[in-house]
mmCIF file of C-alpha atoms (C1' of nucleotides) in Angstrom:
data_model
loop_
_atom_site.group_PDB
_atom_site.id
_atom_site.type_symbol
_atom_site.label_atom_id
_atom_site.label_comp_id
_atom_site.label_asym_id
_atom_site.label_seq_id
_atom_site.Cartn_x
_atom_site.Cartn_y
_atom_site.Cartn_z
ATOM 1 C CA MET F 1490 -33.943 153.347 -199.717
ATOM 2 C CA SER F 1491 -37.712 153.034 -198.706
ATOM 3 C CA SER F 1492 -38.042 149.879 -200.078
ATOM 4 C CA PHE F 1493 -41.568 149.034 -201.563
ATOM 5 C CA ASP F 1494 -42.782 145.587 -202.811
ATOM 6 C CA LEU F 1495 -44.529 145.895 -205.889
ATOM 7 C CA ASP F 1496 -44.901 142.373 -206.152
ATOM 8 C CA ALA F 1497 -47.383 142.678 -202.723
ATOM 9 C CA PHE F 1498 -49.098 146.056 -203.783
ATOM 10 C CA LEU F 1499 -52.707 145.483 -204.026
ATOM 11 C CA PRO F 1500 -53.579 147.695 -207.069
ATOM 12 C CA TYR F 1501 -50.519 146.341 -209.016
ATOM 13 C CA ARG F 1502 -51.710 142.514 -208.012
ATOM 14 C CA LEU F 1503 -55.248 143.181 -209.354
ATOM 15 C CA SER F 1504 -54.441 145.074 -212.481
ATOM 16 C CA VAL F 1505 -51.654 142.150 -213.482
ATOM 17 C CA THR F 1506 -54.533 139.495 -212.387
ATOM 18 C CA SER F 1507 -57.053 140.908 -214.421
ATOM 19 C CA ASN F 1508 -55.327 141.754 -217.487
ATOM 20 C CA LEU F 1509 -54.123 138.138 -217.536
ATOM 21 C CA VAL F 1510 -57.704 137.190 -217.338
ATOM 22 C CA SER F 1511 -59.081 139.441 -219.193
ATOM 23 C CA ARG F 1512 -57.069 138.050 -222.065
ATOM 24 C CA LEU F 1513 -57.362 134.696 -221.389
ATOM 25 C CA PHE F 1514 -61.194 134.778 -222.039
ATOM 26 C CA ALA F 1515 -60.562 137.411 -224.616
ATOM 27 C CA ARG F 1516 -58.947 135.030 -226.703
ATOM 28 C CA ARG F 1517 -61.750 132.053 -225.817
ATOM 29 C CA TYR F 1518 -64.481 134.374 -226.830
ATOM 30 C CA ALA F 1519 -62.706 135.833 -229.886
ATOM 31 C CA GLU F 1520 -61.436 132.014 -231.177
ATOM 32 C CA GLU F 1521 -64.791 130.342 -230.292
ATOM 33 C CA PHE F 1522 -67.412 132.758 -230.923
ATOM 34 C CA GLY F 1523 -65.569 135.886 -232.965
ATOM 35 C CA LEU F 1524 -67.028 138.152 -229.847
ATOM 36 C CA THR F 1525 -65.056 140.519 -228.271
ATOM 37 C CA ILE F 1526 -65.156 141.151 -224.335
ATOM 38 C CA ALA F 1527 -67.807 144.267 -224.972
ATOM 39 C CA GLU F 1528 -69.860 142.527 -227.087
ATOM 40 C CA TRP F 1529 -70.040 139.260 -225.176
ATOM 41 C CA ARG F 1530 -70.927 141.707 -222.002
ATOM 42 C CA VAL F 1531 -73.253 143.163 -223.734
ATOM 43 C CA MET F 1532 -75.094 140.176 -225.037
ATOM 44 C CA ALA F 1533 -74.514 138.457 -220.821
ATOM 45 C CA VAL F 1534 -77.032 141.642 -219.769
ATOM 46 C CA VAL F 1535 -79.178 141.328 -222.829
ATOM 47 C CA GLY F 1536 -79.302 137.688 -222.419
ATOM 48 C CA ALA F 1537 -80.016 137.639 -218.552
ATOM 49 C CA ASP F 1538 -82.334 140.626 -218.644
ATOM 50 C CA GLY F 1539 -84.236 139.437 -221.566
ATOM 51 C CA THR F 1540 -84.196 142.726 -222.879
ATOM 52 C CA ALA F 1541 -81.559 145.788 -222.148
ATOM 53 C CA SER F 1542 -81.199 149.401 -223.489
ATOM 54 C CA ALA F 1543 -77.639 150.714 -223.604
ATOM 55 C CA VAL F 1544 -78.621 152.683 -220.559
ATOM 56 C CA ALA F 1545 -79.080 149.297 -218.987
ATOM 57 C CA VAL F 1546 -75.917 148.027 -220.011
ATOM 58 C CA ARG F 1547 -73.746 150.831 -218.928
ATOM 59 C CA ALA F 1548 -75.309 150.482 -215.570
ATOM 60 C CA ARG F 1549 -74.589 146.864 -215.103
ATOM 61 C CA THR F 1550 -71.304 146.574 -216.598
ATOM 62 C CA GLY F 1551 -69.630 149.935 -215.972
ATOM 63 C CA MET F 1552 -68.527 150.029 -219.396
ATOM 64 C CA ASP F 1553 -68.703 153.835 -220.992
ATOM 65 C CA LYS F 1554 -71.058 154.957 -223.473
ATOM 66 C CA ALA F 1555 -69.214 154.996 -226.532
ATOM 67 C CA LYS F 1556 -67.990 151.433 -225.475
ATOM 68 C CA VAL F 1557 -71.465 149.861 -225.523
ATOM 69 C CA SER F 1558 -72.843 151.872 -228.667
ATOM 70 C CA ARG F 1559 -69.698 150.398 -230.840
ATOM 71 C CA ALA F 1560 -70.276 147.059 -229.000
ATOM 72 C CA VAL F 1561 -73.909 147.124 -229.984
ATOM 73 C CA ALA F 1562 -73.098 148.035 -233.510
ATOM 74 C CA GLY F 1563 -71.075 145.224 -233.918
ATOM 75 C CA LEU F 1564 -73.779 142.596 -232.617
ATOM 76 C CA LEU F 1565 -76.426 144.354 -234.789
ATOM 77 C CA ALA F 1566 -74.351 143.941 -237.749
ATOM 78 C CA ARG F 1567 -74.004 140.099 -237.180
ATOM 79 C CA ARG F 1568 -77.590 140.080 -236.304
ATOM 80 C CA LEU F 1569 -77.192 138.701 -232.915
ATOM 81 C CA VAL F 1570 -79.042 141.293 -231.400
ATOM 82 C CA LYS F 1571 -82.087 143.548 -232.332
ATOM 83 C CA ARG F 1572 -83.600 146.790 -231.455
ATOM 84 C CA VAL F 1573 -87.219 146.527 -230.177
ATOM 85 C CA ALA F 1574 -89.479 149.437 -230.285
ATOM 86 C CA HIS F 1575 -89.755 151.134 -226.641
ATOM 87 C CA ARG F 1576 -93.596 152.098 -226.871
ATOM 88 C CA GLY F 1577 -93.883 155.642 -225.099
ATOM 89 C CA ASP F 1578 -89.928 156.949 -225.221
ATOM 90 C CA ARG F 1579 -88.687 157.076 -228.695
ATOM 91 C CA ARG F 1580 -84.948 157.578 -227.421
ATOM 92 C CA VAL F 1581 -84.597 154.352 -225.643
ATOM 93 C CA GLU F 1582 -83.911 151.532 -228.181
ATOM 94 C CA PRO F 1583 -83.814 148.161 -226.189
ATOM 95 C CA LEU F 1584 -82.081 145.326 -227.343
ATOM 96 C CA ALA F 1585 -82.976 141.801 -227.552
ATOM 97 C CA LEU F 1586 -81.598 139.013 -228.852
ATOM 98 C CA THR F 1587 -82.454 137.307 -232.122
ATOM 99 C CA PRO F 1588 -82.866 133.437 -232.189
ATOM 100 C CA THR F 1589 -79.236 133.616 -233.437
ATOM 101 C CA GLY F 1590 -77.833 135.311 -230.510
ATOM 102 C CA ARG F 1591 -79.859 133.214 -228.186
ATOM 103 C CA ALA F 1592 -78.195 130.269 -229.667
ATOM 104 C CA THR F 1593 -74.749 131.852 -229.289
ATOM 105 C CA PHE F 1594 -75.430 132.984 -225.898
ATOM 106 C CA ASP F 1595 -76.908 128.958 -224.639
ATOM 107 C CA ALA F 1596 -73.425 128.296 -226.271
ATOM 108 C CA ILE F 1597 -71.002 130.460 -224.526
ATOM 109 C CA VAL F 1598 -72.828 130.182 -220.979
ATOM 110 C CA PRO F 1599 -71.269 126.989 -220.239
ATOM 111 C CA ARG F 1600 -67.927 127.416 -221.963
ATOM 112 C CA ALA F 1601 -67.508 130.549 -220.036
ATOM 113 C CA ARG F 1602 -68.483 128.882 -216.870
ATOM 114 C CA ALA F 1603 -65.895 125.862 -217.367
ATOM 115 C CA LEU F 1604 -63.136 128.402 -218.357
ATOM 116 C CA GLU F 1605 -64.248 129.960 -214.893
ATOM 117 C CA ALA F 1606 -63.981 126.864 -213.076
ATOM 118 C CA GLU F 1607 -60.441 126.078 -214.707
ATOM 119 C CA LEU F 1608 -59.177 129.273 -213.438
ATOM 120 C CA ALA F 1609 -60.592 128.591 -209.820
ATOM 121 C CA ALA F 1610 -59.417 124.971 -209.675
ATOM 122 C CA GLY F 1611 -57.545 124.192 -206.862
ATOM 123 C CA LEU F 1612 -58.758 127.416 -204.747
ATOM 124 C CA PRO F 1613 -59.434 126.035 -200.946
ATOM 125 C CA PRO F 1614 -63.215 125.893 -201.244
ATOM 126 C CA GLY F 1615 -64.563 128.733 -199.596
ATOM 127 C CA GLN F 1616 -61.905 131.054 -201.096
ATOM 128 C CA HIS F 1617 -63.869 131.645 -204.472
ATOM 129 C CA ALA F 1618 -66.669 133.046 -202.814
ATOM 130 C CA ALA F 1619 -64.239 134.964 -200.005
ATOM 131 C CA LEU F 1620 -62.395 136.315 -203.193
ATOM 132 C CA GLU F 1621 -65.361 137.465 -205.070
ATOM 133 C CA ALA F 1622 -66.679 139.062 -202.030
ATOM 134 C CA ALA F 1623 -63.273 140.942 -201.485
ATOM 135 C CA LEU F 1624 -63.397 142.405 -204.790
ATOM 136 C CA ARG F 1625 -66.906 143.468 -204.662
ATOM 137 C CA PHE F 1626 -65.921 144.966 -201.062
ATOM 138 C CA ILE F 1627 -62.988 146.330 -202.720
ATOM 139 C CA ALA F 1628 -64.701 148.118 -205.888
ATOM 140 C CA THR F 1629 -67.524 149.811 -203.374
ATOM 141 C CA ARG F 1630 -64.473 151.162 -201.332
ATOM 142 C CA ALA F 1631 -62.550 152.415 -204.779
ATOM 143 C CA ALA F 1632 -66.099 154.130 -205.956
ATOM 144 C CA ALA F 1633 -66.728 155.669 -202.407
ATOM 145 C CA LEU F 1634 -63.250 157.029 -202.835
ATOM 146 C CA GLY F 1635 -64.273 158.688 -205.941
ATOM 147 C CA ALA F 1636 -62.894 156.282 -208.476
ATOM 148 C CA GLU F 1637 -65.693 157.138 -211.198
ATOM 149 C CA PRO F 1638 -66.656 154.534 -213.447
ATOM 150 C CA GLU F 1639 -65.534 154.324 -217.172
ATOM 151 C CA GLY F 1640 -67.237 157.374 -218.781
ATOM 152 C CA GLY F 1641 -67.990 159.254 -215.532
ATOM 153 C CA PRO F 1642 -70.588 161.228 -214.472
ATOM 154 C CA ASP F 1643 -71.646 161.874 -218.125
ATOM 155 C CA MET H 563 -83.256 131.071 -221.083
ATOM 156 C CA SER H 564 -80.109 129.966 -219.555
ATOM 157 C CA SER H 565 -79.821 132.117 -217.046
ATOM 158 C CA PHE H 566 -76.562 133.797 -216.271
ATOM 159 C CA ASP H 567 -75.259 136.400 -213.727
ATOM 160 C CA LEU H 568 -72.632 138.595 -215.095
ATOM 161 C CA ASP H 569 -72.386 140.123 -211.819
ATOM 162 C CA ALA H 570 -70.964 137.082 -209.862
ATOM 163 C CA PHE H 571 -68.835 135.989 -212.766
ATOM 164 C CA LEU H 572 -65.478 136.420 -211.821
ATOM 165 C CA PRO H 573 -63.167 137.468 -214.640
ATOM 166 C CA TYR H 574 -66.177 140.352 -214.865
ATOM 167 C CA ARG H 575 -66.019 141.458 -211.089
ATOM 168 C CA LEU H 576 -61.896 141.367 -211.581
ATOM 169 C CA SER H 577 -62.065 143.913 -214.433
ATOM 170 C CA VAL H 578 -64.403 145.916 -212.877
ATOM 171 C CA THR H 579 -62.913 146.337 -209.539
ATOM 172 C CA SER H 580 -59.395 146.644 -211.357
ATOM 173 C CA ASN H 581 -60.631 149.305 -213.422
ATOM 174 C CA LEU H 582 -62.073 151.444 -210.577
ATOM 175 C CA VAL H 583 -59.038 150.975 -208.688
ATOM 176 C CA SER H 584 -56.673 151.694 -211.867
ATOM 177 C CA ARG H 585 -58.843 154.906 -212.175
ATOM 178 C CA LEU H 586 -58.577 155.864 -208.567
ATOM 179 C CA PHE H 587 -54.748 155.431 -208.370
ATOM 180 C CA ALA H 588 -54.039 156.795 -211.808
ATOM 181 C CA ARG H 589 -55.927 160.114 -210.693
ATOM 182 C CA ARG H 590 -53.768 160.239 -207.309
ATOM 183 C CA TYR H 591 -50.528 159.563 -208.875
ATOM 184 C CA ALA H 592 -51.307 162.288 -212.001
ATOM 185 C CA GLU H 593 -52.533 164.625 -209.735
ATOM 186 C CA GLU H 594 -50.002 164.797 -206.836
ATOM 187 C CA PHE H 595 -46.805 163.625 -208.740
ATOM 188 C CA GLY H 596 -47.670 164.110 -212.609
ATOM 189 C CA LEU H 597 -47.167 160.527 -213.181
ATOM 190 C CA THR H 598 -48.990 157.789 -215.227
ATOM 191 C CA ILE H 599 -49.508 154.239 -213.883
ATOM 192 C CA ALA H 600 -46.824 152.971 -216.255
ATOM 193 C CA GLU H 601 -44.308 155.569 -215.129
ATOM 194 C CA TRP H 602 -44.908 155.080 -211.775
ATOM 195 C CA ARG H 603 -44.065 151.124 -211.953
ATOM 196 C CA VAL H 604 -41.074 152.042 -213.759
ATOM 197 C CA MET H 605 -40.243 154.145 -210.807
ATOM 198 C CA ALA H 606 -41.251 151.294 -208.388
ATOM 199 C CA VAL H 607 -38.923 148.819 -209.689
ATOM 200 C CA VAL H 608 -36.098 150.988 -210.170
ATOM 201 C CA GLY H 609 -36.841 151.955 -206.968
ATOM 202 C CA ALA H 610 -37.023 148.947 -205.354
ATOM 203 C CA ASP H 611 -34.319 147.277 -207.077
ATOM 204 C CA GLY H 612 -31.663 150.384 -206.927
ATOM 205 C CA THR H 613 -30.912 149.632 -210.379
ATOM 206 C CA ALA H 614 -33.240 148.192 -213.676
ATOM 207 C CA SER H 615 -32.883 147.468 -217.060
ATOM 208 C CA ALA H 616 -36.077 147.546 -219.297
ATOM 209 C CA VAL H 617 -36.107 143.883 -219.483
ATOM 210 C CA ALA H 618 -35.946 143.892 -215.616
ATOM 211 C CA VAL H 619 -39.089 145.962 -215.509
ATOM 212 C CA ARG H 620 -40.639 144.224 -218.196
ATOM 213 C CA ALA H 621 -40.188 140.761 -215.947
ATOM 214 C CA ARG H 622 -41.723 142.300 -213.186
ATOM 215 C CA THR H 623 -44.381 144.064 -214.430
ATOM 216 C CA GLY H 624 -45.674 142.058 -217.438
ATOM 217 C CA MET H 625 -45.743 145.651 -219.089
ATOM 218 C CA ASP H 626 -45.154 145.214 -222.741
ATOM 219 C CA LYS H 627 -41.794 146.586 -224.352
ATOM 220 C CA ALA H 628 -43.496 149.284 -226.300
ATOM 221 C CA LYS H 629 -45.194 150.753 -222.720
ATOM 222 C CA VAL H 630 -41.882 150.353 -220.874
ATOM 223 C CA SER H 631 -40.102 152.309 -223.639
ATOM 224 C CA ARG H 632 -42.651 155.098 -223.747
ATOM 225 C CA ALA H 633 -42.618 155.342 -219.607
ATOM 226 C CA VAL H 634 -39.081 155.160 -219.629
ATOM 227 C CA ALA H 635 -38.702 157.870 -222.315
ATOM 228 C CA GLY H 636 -41.169 160.436 -220.348
ATOM 229 C CA LEU H 637 -39.267 159.522 -216.974
ATOM 230 C CA LEU H 638 -36.104 160.773 -218.698
ATOM 231 C CA ALA H 639 -37.228 163.544 -220.274
ATOM 232 C CA ARG H 640 -38.239 164.683 -216.981
ATOM 233 C CA ARG H 641 -35.216 163.780 -215.279
ATOM 234 C CA LEU H 642 -36.480 161.408 -212.607
ATOM 235 C CA VAL H 643 -34.552 158.711 -214.059
ATOM 236 C CA LYS H 644 -31.267 158.103 -215.689
ATOM 237 C CA ARG H 645 -29.330 155.684 -217.659
ATOM 238 C CA VAL H 646 -26.262 154.293 -216.613
ATOM 239 C CA ALA H 647 -23.489 152.484 -218.293
ATOM 240 C CA HIS H 648 -23.644 148.627 -218.219
ATOM 241 C CA ARG H 649 -19.938 147.602 -218.654
ATOM 242 C CA GLY H 650 -19.762 144.600 -220.708
ATOM 243 C CA ASP H 651 -22.980 144.640 -222.619
ATOM 244 C CA ARG H 652 -23.952 147.778 -224.404
ATOM 245 C CA ARG H 653 -27.269 146.630 -225.405
ATOM 246 C CA VAL H 654 -28.736 147.142 -221.843
ATOM 247 C CA GLU H 655 -29.292 150.398 -220.621
ATOM 248 C CA PRO H 656 -30.029 150.277 -217.321
ATOM 249 C CA LEU H 657 -31.928 152.591 -215.033
ATOM 250 C CA ALA H 658 -31.470 154.366 -211.596
ATOM 251 C CA LEU H 659 -33.538 156.959 -209.852
ATOM 252 C CA THR H 660 -31.961 160.519 -210.018
ATOM 253 C CA PRO H 661 -31.804 162.370 -206.724
ATOM 254 C CA THR H 662 -35.221 164.351 -208.065
ATOM 255 C CA GLY H 663 -36.350 160.815 -208.894
ATOM 256 C CA ARG H 664 -35.404 159.381 -205.314
ATOM 257 C CA ALA H 665 -37.398 161.940 -203.644
ATOM 258 C CA THR H 666 -40.144 161.112 -205.462
ATOM 259 C CA PHE H 667 -39.992 158.112 -204.911
ATOM 260 C CA ASP H 668 -39.449 158.524 -201.168
ATOM 261 C CA ALA H 669 -42.668 160.853 -201.359
ATOM 262 C CA ILE H 670 -45.163 158.431 -203.126
ATOM 263 C CA VAL H 671 -44.522 155.222 -201.408
ATOM 264 C CA PRO H 672 -46.424 156.300 -198.138
ATOM 265 C CA ARG H 673 -49.137 158.004 -200.285
ATOM 266 C CA ALA H 674 -49.378 155.080 -202.085
ATOM 267 C CA ARG H 675 -49.477 152.607 -199.175
ATOM 268 C CA ALA H 676 -52.080 154.920 -197.322
ATOM 269 C CA LEU H 677 -54.514 154.921 -200.132
ATOM 270 C CA GLU H 678 -53.990 150.674 -200.305
ATOM 271 C CA ALA H 679 -54.843 150.984 -196.628
ATOM 272 C CA GLU H 680 -58.142 153.003 -197.375
ATOM 273 C CA LEU H 681 -59.146 150.667 -199.758
ATOM 274 C CA ALA H 682 -58.734 147.794 -197.830
ATOM 275 C CA ALA H 683 -59.832 149.413 -194.768
ATOM 276 C CA GLY H 684 -62.737 147.122 -193.517
ATOM 277 C CA LEU H 685 -62.225 144.278 -194.600
ATOM 278 C CA PRO H 686 -61.951 141.194 -192.182
ATOM 279 C CA PRO H 687 -58.184 140.759 -190.724
ATOM 280 C CA GLY H 688 -56.995 138.398 -192.863
ATOM 281 C CA GLN H 689 -58.853 139.294 -195.686
ATOM 282 C CA HIS H 690 -56.467 141.548 -197.090
ATOM 283 C CA ALA H 691 -53.693 138.539 -197.181
ATOM 284 C CA ALA H 692 -56.319 136.050 -198.301
ATOM 285 C CA LEU H 693 -57.053 138.191 -201.149
ATOM 286 C CA GLU H 694 -53.477 138.909 -202.545
ATOM 287 C CA ALA H 695 -53.087 135.287 -202.350
ATOM 288 C CA ALA H 696 -56.004 134.400 -204.032
ATOM 289 C CA LEU H 697 -55.044 136.954 -206.941
ATOM 290 C CA ARG H 698 -51.601 135.856 -207.345
ATOM 291 C CA PHE H 699 -53.148 131.974 -207.106
ATOM 292 C CA ILE H 700 -55.454 133.030 -210.193
ATOM 293 C CA ALA H 701 -53.022 134.930 -212.094
ATOM 294 C CA THR H 702 -50.465 131.864 -211.931
ATOM 295 C CA ARG H 703 -53.522 129.794 -213.477
ATOM 296 C CA ALA H 704 -54.508 131.955 -216.039
ATOM 297 C CA ALA H 705 -50.711 132.034 -217.428
ATOM 298 C CA ALA H 706 -50.630 128.068 -217.171
ATOM 299 C CA LEU H 707 -54.220 128.281 -219.060
ATOM 300 C CA GLY H 708 -52.203 130.067 -222.041
ATOM 301 C CA ALA H 709 -52.924 133.825 -221.592
ATOM 302 C CA GLU H 710 -49.449 135.411 -222.152
ATOM 303 C CA PRO H 711 -48.472 138.284 -220.344
ATOM 304 C CA GLU H 712 -48.846 141.764 -222.292
ATOM 305 C CA GLY H 713 -46.640 141.619 -224.986
ATOM 306 C CA GLY H 714 -46.225 138.004 -225.138
ATOM 307 C CA PRO H 715 -43.554 135.975 -225.933
ATOM 308 C CA ASP H 716 -41.437 138.284 -227.939
ATOM 309 C "C1'" DG T 60 -13.883 134.399 -237.907
ATOM 310 C "C1'" DC T 61 -17.899 135.152 -239.737
ATOM 311 C "C1'" DA T 62 -23.138 134.448 -241.194
ATOM 312 C "C1'" DA T 63 -27.166 133.380 -238.696
ATOM 313 C "C1'" DA T 64 -29.696 133.884 -235.139
ATOM 314 C "C1'" DT T 65 -30.944 136.359 -230.555
ATOM 315 C "C1'" DT T 66 -31.642 140.054 -227.550
ATOM 316 C "C1'" DG T 67 -32.189 144.973 -225.588
ATOM 317 C "C1'" DG T 68 -34.707 148.655 -227.275
ATOM 318 C "C1'" DT T 69 -37.275 151.990 -230.105
ATOM 319 C "C1'" DT T 70 -40.567 153.390 -233.777
ATOM 320 C "C1'" DT T 71 -43.990 152.646 -236.698
ATOM 321 C "C1'" DC T 72 -48.881 151.774 -237.926
ATOM 322 C "C1'" DA T 73 -53.833 150.328 -237.342
ATOM 323 C "C1'" DG T 74 -56.863 149.668 -234.157
ATOM 324 C "C1'" DA T 75 -59.113 150.419 -229.639
ATOM 325 C "C1'" DT T 76 -60.318 154.092 -226.147
ATOM 326 C "C1'" DG T 77 -62.416 157.566 -223.439
ATOM 327 C "C1'" DA T 78 -64.046 163.125 -223.327
ATOM 328 C "C1'" DA T 79 -66.146 165.554 -224.997
ATOM 329 C "C1'" DA T 80 -69.017 167.688 -228.821
ATOM 330 C "C1'" DC T 81 -73.420 166.471 -231.131
ATOM 331 C "C1'" DC T 82 -78.408 165.305 -232.168
ATOM 332 C "C1'" DA T 83 -83.202 163.978 -231.363
ATOM 333 C "C1'" DA T 84 -86.927 163.136 -227.924
ATOM 334 C "C1'" DT T 85 -88.160 163.938 -223.382
ATOM 335 C "C1'" DG T 86 -89.362 166.447 -218.998
ATOM 336 C "C1'" DT T 87 -89.582 170.794 -216.431
ATOM 337 C "C1'" DC T 88 -91.589 174.602 -214.682
ATOM 338 C "C1'" DA T 89 -93.099 179.413 -215.537
ATOM 339 C "C1'" DT I 838 -97.346 177.019 -224.294
ATOM 340 C "C1'" DG I 839 -92.769 177.548 -225.005
ATOM 341 C "C1'" DA I 840 -87.781 178.443 -223.621
ATOM 342 C "C1'" DC I 841 -84.352 175.140 -221.074
ATOM 343 C "C1'" DA I 842 -82.470 171.322 -219.145
ATOM 344 C "C1'" DT I 843 -81.638 166.758 -219.127
ATOM 345 C "C1'" DT I 844 -81.386 161.997 -221.410
ATOM 346 C "C1'" DG I 845 -80.594 158.353 -224.769
ATOM 347 C "C1'" DG I 846 -77.393 157.324 -227.948
ATOM 348 C "C1'" DT I 847 -73.667 158.035 -231.918
ATOM 349 C "C1'" DT I 848 -70.120 160.102 -233.646
ATOM 350 C "C1'" DT I 849 -65.515 162.909 -233.890
ATOM 351 C "C1'" DC I 850 -60.552 163.360 -232.603
ATOM 352 C "C1'" DA I 851 -56.627 163.238 -230.009
ATOM 353 C "C1'" DT I 852 -54.618 160.016 -227.425
ATOM 354 C "C1'" DC I 853 -52.906 155.252 -226.150
ATOM 355 C "C1'" DT I 854 -51.903 150.565 -227.033
ATOM 356 C "C1'" DG I 855 -50.156 146.428 -228.667
ATOM 357 C "C1'" DA I 856 -48.332 144.049 -232.553
ATOM 358 C "C1'" DA I 857 -44.837 143.914 -236.074
ATOM 359 C "C1'" DA I 858 -40.886 145.993 -238.495
ATOM 360 C "C1'" DC I 859 -36.595 147.712 -237.163
ATOM 361 C "C1'" DC I 860 -31.692 148.716 -235.617
ATOM 362 C "C1'" DA I 861 -27.546 147.863 -232.954
ATOM 363 C "C1'" DA I 862 -25.166 145.099 -230.171
ATOM 364 C "C1'" DT I 863 -24.168 139.712 -228.430
ATOM 365 C "C1'" DT I 864 -23.795 135.228 -229.029
ATOM 366 C "C1'" DT I 865 -23.910 130.791 -231.422
ATOM 367 C "C1'" DG I 866 -22.395 127.650 -234.666
ATOM 368 C "C1'" DC I 867 -19.454 125.932 -237.809
#
DNA sequence: GCAAATTGGTTTCAGATGAAACCAATGTCA
DNA sequence: TGACATTGGTTTCATCTGAAACCAATTTGC
């Protein structure tokens, strides 16, 4: 009867917490802005970088090709994002926020930050940063141990 | 151009890390034991508690009804788990590990622990515990803020 | 005692997902 | 230059997922 406490098992805790948080944000994004998480992530990268191709989005978010492609399609359809030509290489189709997209982005950012703050409210001071550092560490470690990001090597 | 650093955004970090880790473990469980994560979780609860109904599994893991049901079906088919009668209430069908199931469970536990240790290796001493505490805290907070667990209220 | 509500669990159905196939534009290197 | 490999991106297909419908056994309220 080798006992085992699932509750204290890191992968499990991670997954439960992540799912709960994802759900929470997914609902907010959907209700307030009509965006899926994937769409919001694309906007976040494009918004932050000013312009970004699907490859860039993929690199930064770890989302797989198909997912990015579908999210972009959704954003294009709602004109939150537009394609800009890439002189020189006609394969890449960089994206940029449209004015509407920029406005939406500017509206989301503070809401997202506020919800994040609510989540972390009550965490002892240094803990928030420590948590992020630990997560980053674990992620690096997991990648090193062979977990390929979504979509894999390609 | 309200800048926004997705990389330092908690929900995002959480999701990326969790996905990476899940993938890593999913592959291990699949390769070494032919189990999905959902199946392993059911076994973990049943193995830990000795006997557990689907409701118990659901309560402990946050998995939704359908997912539990499907995982259980898989385990039953491979005879890693069996149903035991619940005298008194014929709706509930508690589960228990079969001898094979127990053997498998006993084989997985140390492997899972070892992989977890590898993941956390290098984290400054107190950090592992701190990470789990922080995750637990955030999860509680997210639930309070309205994220229903998978499957929702029912 | 019995209709209505609840609970444990399975199944159905529509939508999401990832792997792999695919297409077009570039690079490579002989 | 011209095969061949690579790269950016979309689409297809089989699978997975969750919400809701469903079924059976219980419990509740009257």
